[in-house]
Short mmCIF file of C-alpha atoms in Angstrom, two decimals:
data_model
loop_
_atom_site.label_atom_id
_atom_site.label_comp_id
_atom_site.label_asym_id
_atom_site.label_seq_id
_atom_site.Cartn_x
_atom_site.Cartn_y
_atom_site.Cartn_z
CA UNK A 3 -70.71 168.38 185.07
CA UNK A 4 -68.21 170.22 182.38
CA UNK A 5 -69.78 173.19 181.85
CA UNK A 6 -67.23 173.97 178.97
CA UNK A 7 -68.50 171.08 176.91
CA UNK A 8 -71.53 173.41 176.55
CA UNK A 9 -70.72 176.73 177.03
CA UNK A 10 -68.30 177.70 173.92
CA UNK A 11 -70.11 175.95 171.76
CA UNK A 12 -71.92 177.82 168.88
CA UNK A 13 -75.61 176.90 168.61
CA UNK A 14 -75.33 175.16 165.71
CA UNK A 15 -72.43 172.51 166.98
CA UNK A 16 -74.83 171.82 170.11
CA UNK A 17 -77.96 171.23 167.83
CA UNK A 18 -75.52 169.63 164.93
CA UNK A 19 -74.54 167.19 167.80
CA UNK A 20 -78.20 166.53 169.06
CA UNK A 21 -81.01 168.03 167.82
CA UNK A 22 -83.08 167.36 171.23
CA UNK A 23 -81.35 170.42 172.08
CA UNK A 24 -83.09 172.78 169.88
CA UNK A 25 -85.91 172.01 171.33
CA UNK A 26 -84.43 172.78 175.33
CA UNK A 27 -82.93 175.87 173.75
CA UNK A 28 -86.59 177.04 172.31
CA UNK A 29 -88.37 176.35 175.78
CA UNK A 30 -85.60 179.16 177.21
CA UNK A 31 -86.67 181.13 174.18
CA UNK A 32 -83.73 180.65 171.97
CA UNK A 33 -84.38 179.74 168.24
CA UNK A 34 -80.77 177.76 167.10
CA UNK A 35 -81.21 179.23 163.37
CA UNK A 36 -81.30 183.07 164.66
CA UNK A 37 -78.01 182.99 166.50
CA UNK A 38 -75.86 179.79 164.64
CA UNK A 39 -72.30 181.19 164.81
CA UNK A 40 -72.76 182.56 168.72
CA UNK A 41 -71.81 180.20 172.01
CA UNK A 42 -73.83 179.11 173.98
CA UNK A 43 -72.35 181.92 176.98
CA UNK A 44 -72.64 184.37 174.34
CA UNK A 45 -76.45 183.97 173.73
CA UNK A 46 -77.68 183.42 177.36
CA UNK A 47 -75.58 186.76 178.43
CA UNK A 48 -77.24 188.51 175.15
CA UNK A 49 -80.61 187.08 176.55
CA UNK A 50 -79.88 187.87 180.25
CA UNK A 51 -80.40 183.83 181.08
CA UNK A 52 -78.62 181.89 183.48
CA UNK A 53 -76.43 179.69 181.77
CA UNK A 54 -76.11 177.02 184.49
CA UNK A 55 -79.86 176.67 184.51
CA UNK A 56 -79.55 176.14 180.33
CA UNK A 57 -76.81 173.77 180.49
CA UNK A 58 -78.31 171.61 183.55
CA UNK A 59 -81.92 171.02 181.32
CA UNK A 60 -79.51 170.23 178.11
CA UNK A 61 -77.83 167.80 180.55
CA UNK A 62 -80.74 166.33 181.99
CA UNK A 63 -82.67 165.45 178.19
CA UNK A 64 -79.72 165.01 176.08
CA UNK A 65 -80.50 161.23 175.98
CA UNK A 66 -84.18 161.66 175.89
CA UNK A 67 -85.03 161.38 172.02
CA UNK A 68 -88.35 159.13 172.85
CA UNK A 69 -90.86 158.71 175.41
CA UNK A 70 -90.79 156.57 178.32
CA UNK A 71 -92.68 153.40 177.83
CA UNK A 72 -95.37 153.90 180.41
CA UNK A 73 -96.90 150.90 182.52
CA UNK A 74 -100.33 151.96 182.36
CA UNK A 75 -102.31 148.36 182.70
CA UNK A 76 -102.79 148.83 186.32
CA UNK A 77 -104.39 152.13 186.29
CA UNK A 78 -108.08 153.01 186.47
CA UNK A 79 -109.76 153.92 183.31
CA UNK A 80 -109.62 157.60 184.48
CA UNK A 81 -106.20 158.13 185.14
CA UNK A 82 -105.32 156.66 181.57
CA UNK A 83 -108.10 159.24 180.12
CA UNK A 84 -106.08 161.97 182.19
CA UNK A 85 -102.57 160.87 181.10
CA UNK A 86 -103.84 160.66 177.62
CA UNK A 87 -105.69 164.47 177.63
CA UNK A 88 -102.06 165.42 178.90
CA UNK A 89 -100.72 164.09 176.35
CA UNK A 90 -103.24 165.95 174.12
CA UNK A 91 -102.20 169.04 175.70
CA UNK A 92 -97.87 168.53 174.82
CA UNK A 93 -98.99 167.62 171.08
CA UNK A 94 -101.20 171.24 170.68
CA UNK A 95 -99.22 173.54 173.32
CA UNK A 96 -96.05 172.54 172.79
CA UNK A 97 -95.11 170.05 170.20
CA UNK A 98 -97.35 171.17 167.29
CA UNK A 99 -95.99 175.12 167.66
CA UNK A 100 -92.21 174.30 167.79
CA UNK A 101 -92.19 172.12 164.26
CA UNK A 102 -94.01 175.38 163.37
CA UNK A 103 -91.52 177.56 164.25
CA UNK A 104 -89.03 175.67 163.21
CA UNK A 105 -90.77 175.77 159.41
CA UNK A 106 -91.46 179.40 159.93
CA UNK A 107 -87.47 180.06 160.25
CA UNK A 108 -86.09 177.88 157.30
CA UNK A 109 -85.32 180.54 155.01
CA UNK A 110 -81.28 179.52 154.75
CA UNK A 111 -81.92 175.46 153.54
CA UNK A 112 -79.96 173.89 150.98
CA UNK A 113 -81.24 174.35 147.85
CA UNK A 114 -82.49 171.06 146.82
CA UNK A 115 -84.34 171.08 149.96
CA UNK A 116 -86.09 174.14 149.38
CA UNK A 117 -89.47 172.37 147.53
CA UNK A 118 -89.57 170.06 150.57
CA UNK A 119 -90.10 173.00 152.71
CA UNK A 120 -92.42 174.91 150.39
CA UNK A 121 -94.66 171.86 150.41
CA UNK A 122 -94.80 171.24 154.75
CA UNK A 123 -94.91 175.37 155.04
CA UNK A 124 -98.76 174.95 153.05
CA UNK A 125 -99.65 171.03 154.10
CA UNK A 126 -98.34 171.27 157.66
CA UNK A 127 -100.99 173.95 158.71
CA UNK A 128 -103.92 171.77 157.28
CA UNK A 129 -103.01 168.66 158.78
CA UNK A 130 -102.49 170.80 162.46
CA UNK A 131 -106.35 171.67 162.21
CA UNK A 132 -107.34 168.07 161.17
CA UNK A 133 -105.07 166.83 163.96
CA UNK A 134 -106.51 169.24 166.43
CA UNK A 135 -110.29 168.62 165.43
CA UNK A 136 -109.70 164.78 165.74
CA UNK A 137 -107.98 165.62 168.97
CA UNK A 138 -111.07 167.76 170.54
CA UNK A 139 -113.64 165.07 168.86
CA UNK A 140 -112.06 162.28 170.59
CA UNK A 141 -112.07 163.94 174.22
CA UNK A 142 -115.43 165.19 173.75
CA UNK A 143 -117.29 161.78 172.24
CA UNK A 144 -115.22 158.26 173.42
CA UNK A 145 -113.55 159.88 176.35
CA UNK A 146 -116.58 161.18 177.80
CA UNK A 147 -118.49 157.99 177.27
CA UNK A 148 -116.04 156.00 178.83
CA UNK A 149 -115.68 157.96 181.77
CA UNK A 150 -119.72 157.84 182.28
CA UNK A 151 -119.00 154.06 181.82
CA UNK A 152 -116.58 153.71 184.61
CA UNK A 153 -119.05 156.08 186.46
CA UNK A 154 -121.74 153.78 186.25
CA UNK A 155 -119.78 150.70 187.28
CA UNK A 156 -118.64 152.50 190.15
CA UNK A 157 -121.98 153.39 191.38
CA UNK A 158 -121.44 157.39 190.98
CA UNK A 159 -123.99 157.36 188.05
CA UNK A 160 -127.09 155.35 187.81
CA UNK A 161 -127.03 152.66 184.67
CA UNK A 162 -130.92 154.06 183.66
CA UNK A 163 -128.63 157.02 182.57
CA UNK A 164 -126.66 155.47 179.89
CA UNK A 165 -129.67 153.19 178.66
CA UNK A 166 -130.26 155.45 175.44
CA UNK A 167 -126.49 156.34 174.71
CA UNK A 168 -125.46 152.46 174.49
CA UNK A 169 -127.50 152.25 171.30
CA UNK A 170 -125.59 155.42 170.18
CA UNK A 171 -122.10 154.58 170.82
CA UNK A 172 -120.07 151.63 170.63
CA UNK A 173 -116.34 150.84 171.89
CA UNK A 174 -115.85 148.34 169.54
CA UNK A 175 -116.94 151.01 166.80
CA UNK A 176 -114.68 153.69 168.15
CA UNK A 177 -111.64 150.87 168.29
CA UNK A 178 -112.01 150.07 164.30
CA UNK A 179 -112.68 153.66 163.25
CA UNK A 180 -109.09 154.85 165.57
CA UNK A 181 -107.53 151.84 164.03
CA UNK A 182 -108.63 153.23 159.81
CA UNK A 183 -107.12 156.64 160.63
CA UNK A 184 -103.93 155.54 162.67
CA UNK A 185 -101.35 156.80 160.13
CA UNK A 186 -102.04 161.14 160.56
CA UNK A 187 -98.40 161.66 159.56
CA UNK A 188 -99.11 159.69 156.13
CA UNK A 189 -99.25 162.90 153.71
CA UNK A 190 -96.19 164.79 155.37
CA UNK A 191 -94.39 161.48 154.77
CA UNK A 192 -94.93 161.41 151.55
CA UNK A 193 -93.89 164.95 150.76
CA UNK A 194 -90.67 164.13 152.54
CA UNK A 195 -89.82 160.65 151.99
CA UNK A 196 -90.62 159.25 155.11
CA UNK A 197 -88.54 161.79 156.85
CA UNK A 198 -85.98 160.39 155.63
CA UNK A 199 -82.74 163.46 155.33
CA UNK A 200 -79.92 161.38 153.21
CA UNK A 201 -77.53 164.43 153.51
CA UNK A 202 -77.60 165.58 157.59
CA UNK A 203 -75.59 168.33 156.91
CA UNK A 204 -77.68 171.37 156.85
CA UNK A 205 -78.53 171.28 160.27
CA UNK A 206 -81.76 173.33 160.37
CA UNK A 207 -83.27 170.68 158.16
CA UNK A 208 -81.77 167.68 159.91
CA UNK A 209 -83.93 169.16 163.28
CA UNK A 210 -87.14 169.44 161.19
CA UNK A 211 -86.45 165.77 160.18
CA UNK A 212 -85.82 164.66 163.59
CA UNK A 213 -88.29 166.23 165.14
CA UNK A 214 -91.04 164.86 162.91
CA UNK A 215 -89.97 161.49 163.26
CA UNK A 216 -89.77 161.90 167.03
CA UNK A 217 -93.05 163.40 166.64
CA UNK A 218 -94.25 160.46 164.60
CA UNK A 219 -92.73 157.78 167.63
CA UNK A 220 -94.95 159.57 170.44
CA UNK A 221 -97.79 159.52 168.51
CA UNK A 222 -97.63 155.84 167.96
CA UNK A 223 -96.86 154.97 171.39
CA UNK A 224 -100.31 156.69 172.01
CA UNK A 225 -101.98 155.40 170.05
CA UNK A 226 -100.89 151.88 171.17
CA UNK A 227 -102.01 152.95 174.80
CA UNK A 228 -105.34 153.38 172.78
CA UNK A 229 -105.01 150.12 171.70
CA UNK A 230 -103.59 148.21 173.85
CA UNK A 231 -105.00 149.48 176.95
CA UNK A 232 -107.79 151.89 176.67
CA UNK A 233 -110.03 150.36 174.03
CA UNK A 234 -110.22 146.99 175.82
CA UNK A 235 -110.71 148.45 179.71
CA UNK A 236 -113.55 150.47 178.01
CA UNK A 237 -114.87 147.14 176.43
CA UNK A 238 -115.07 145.60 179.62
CA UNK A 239 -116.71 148.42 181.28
CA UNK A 240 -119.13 148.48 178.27
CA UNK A 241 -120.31 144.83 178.65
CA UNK A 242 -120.35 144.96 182.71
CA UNK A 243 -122.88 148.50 182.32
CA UNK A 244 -124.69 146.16 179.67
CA UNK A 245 -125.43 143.86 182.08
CA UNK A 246 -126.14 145.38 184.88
CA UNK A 247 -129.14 146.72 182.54
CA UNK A 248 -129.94 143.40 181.79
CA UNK A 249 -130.07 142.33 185.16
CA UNK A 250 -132.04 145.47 186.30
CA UNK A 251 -134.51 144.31 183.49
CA UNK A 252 -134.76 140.90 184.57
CA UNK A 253 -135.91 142.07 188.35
CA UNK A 254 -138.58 143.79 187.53
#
């Protein structure tokens, strides 16, 4: 590895180059926009960081700009509950706080990009909570059904149990109501043109862009292991508890 391809850089010609980096450099603590003009060596020895450690997790993601497609099929029901709540846990820990930062700092834009960031600074916030609430609702309604579903099939849970919340929920339900309200990025599209930045040049604005799209790519890959693979697993465990209630009905 050539450590000088990284080290005299300034902050803003690694991020310029790839703007996966700000978001490396911001997990060590280092916002791009606060020190632009310094190197990369002059920032970690400011910061008191080892700079091989920096340049060796810039090295290992700088080709990373989406998520792996994950074979999930084969899994249980569970696991793909737990790798989606993971999931959950990147978009509110980690992913919602650094496009917030990153608004927080963009005091320096190009002026005809300063509306644009007026309007995500006050409709970002609002559509964090709605994302978060839908988040929690989610875990704490479908999630937990399904799990008592896979319970029940797997003989840890008694199918009496679930005889009154069948009638309440519904997979089917829960598919067509997650397929009306796919689109959460819809309104900070609009205000910025489908993140679309025709002039990349200022930088800081370029990340904001690229980060919302990249944002907007993980979120549809999970919701198409919703789709593809959650929803009709929990349909399947749905009709099988169904039945064994019918059959339990039948025998006596």
């Amino acid at each position: 590895m050539d450590y000088k391809i990284y080290k005299y850089k300034t902050l803003n010609e690694l991020v310029g180059a790839n703007h996966i980096f700000a978001s490396i450099l911001n997990d060590f603590g280092i916002r791009f926009y606060e020190y632009p003009e310094l190197t990369l060596e002059e920032v970690c020895k400011n910061r008191g960081l080892l700079i091989e450690k920096v340049i060796s997790q810039l090295e290992k993601y700088k080709d990373d700009n989406s998520i792996e497609s994950l074979k999930l099929f084969t899994l249980p029901v569970d696991l793909i509950i737990e790798y989606l709540k993971h999931a959950h846990h990147i978009f509110i820990k980690r992913r919602l706080p650094y496009i917030s930062s990153l608004l927080r700092g963009a005091e320096k834009v190009k002026p005809e990009h300063e509306q644009i960031i007026q309007d995500l600074k006050f409709v970002y916030p609002i559509f964090v909570e709605d994302f978060i609430h839908h988040i929690y609702q989610e875990e704490d309604t479908l999630f937990t059904y399904i799990t008592k579903l896979q319970k029940v099939v797997s003989g840890d849970l008694p199918a009496a149990k679930l005889f009154f919340e069948l009638e309440k929920h519904s997979v089917r339900k829960y598919a067509v109501d997650h397929e009306i309200h796919e689109d959460e990025l819809e309104g900070l599209k609009k205000i910025t043109n489908n993140f679309d930045l025709k002039d990349q040049s200022d930088i800081h604005m370029n990340v904001i862009m690229k980060e919302l799209q990249s944002f907007e790519k993980e979120l549809k890959i999970h919701a198409s292991i919703e789709d593809e693979i959650l929803f009709p697993k929990a349909l399947m465990l749905e009709k099988e508890v169904k039945k064994m209630l019918s059959d339990n009905k039948g025998s006596n």
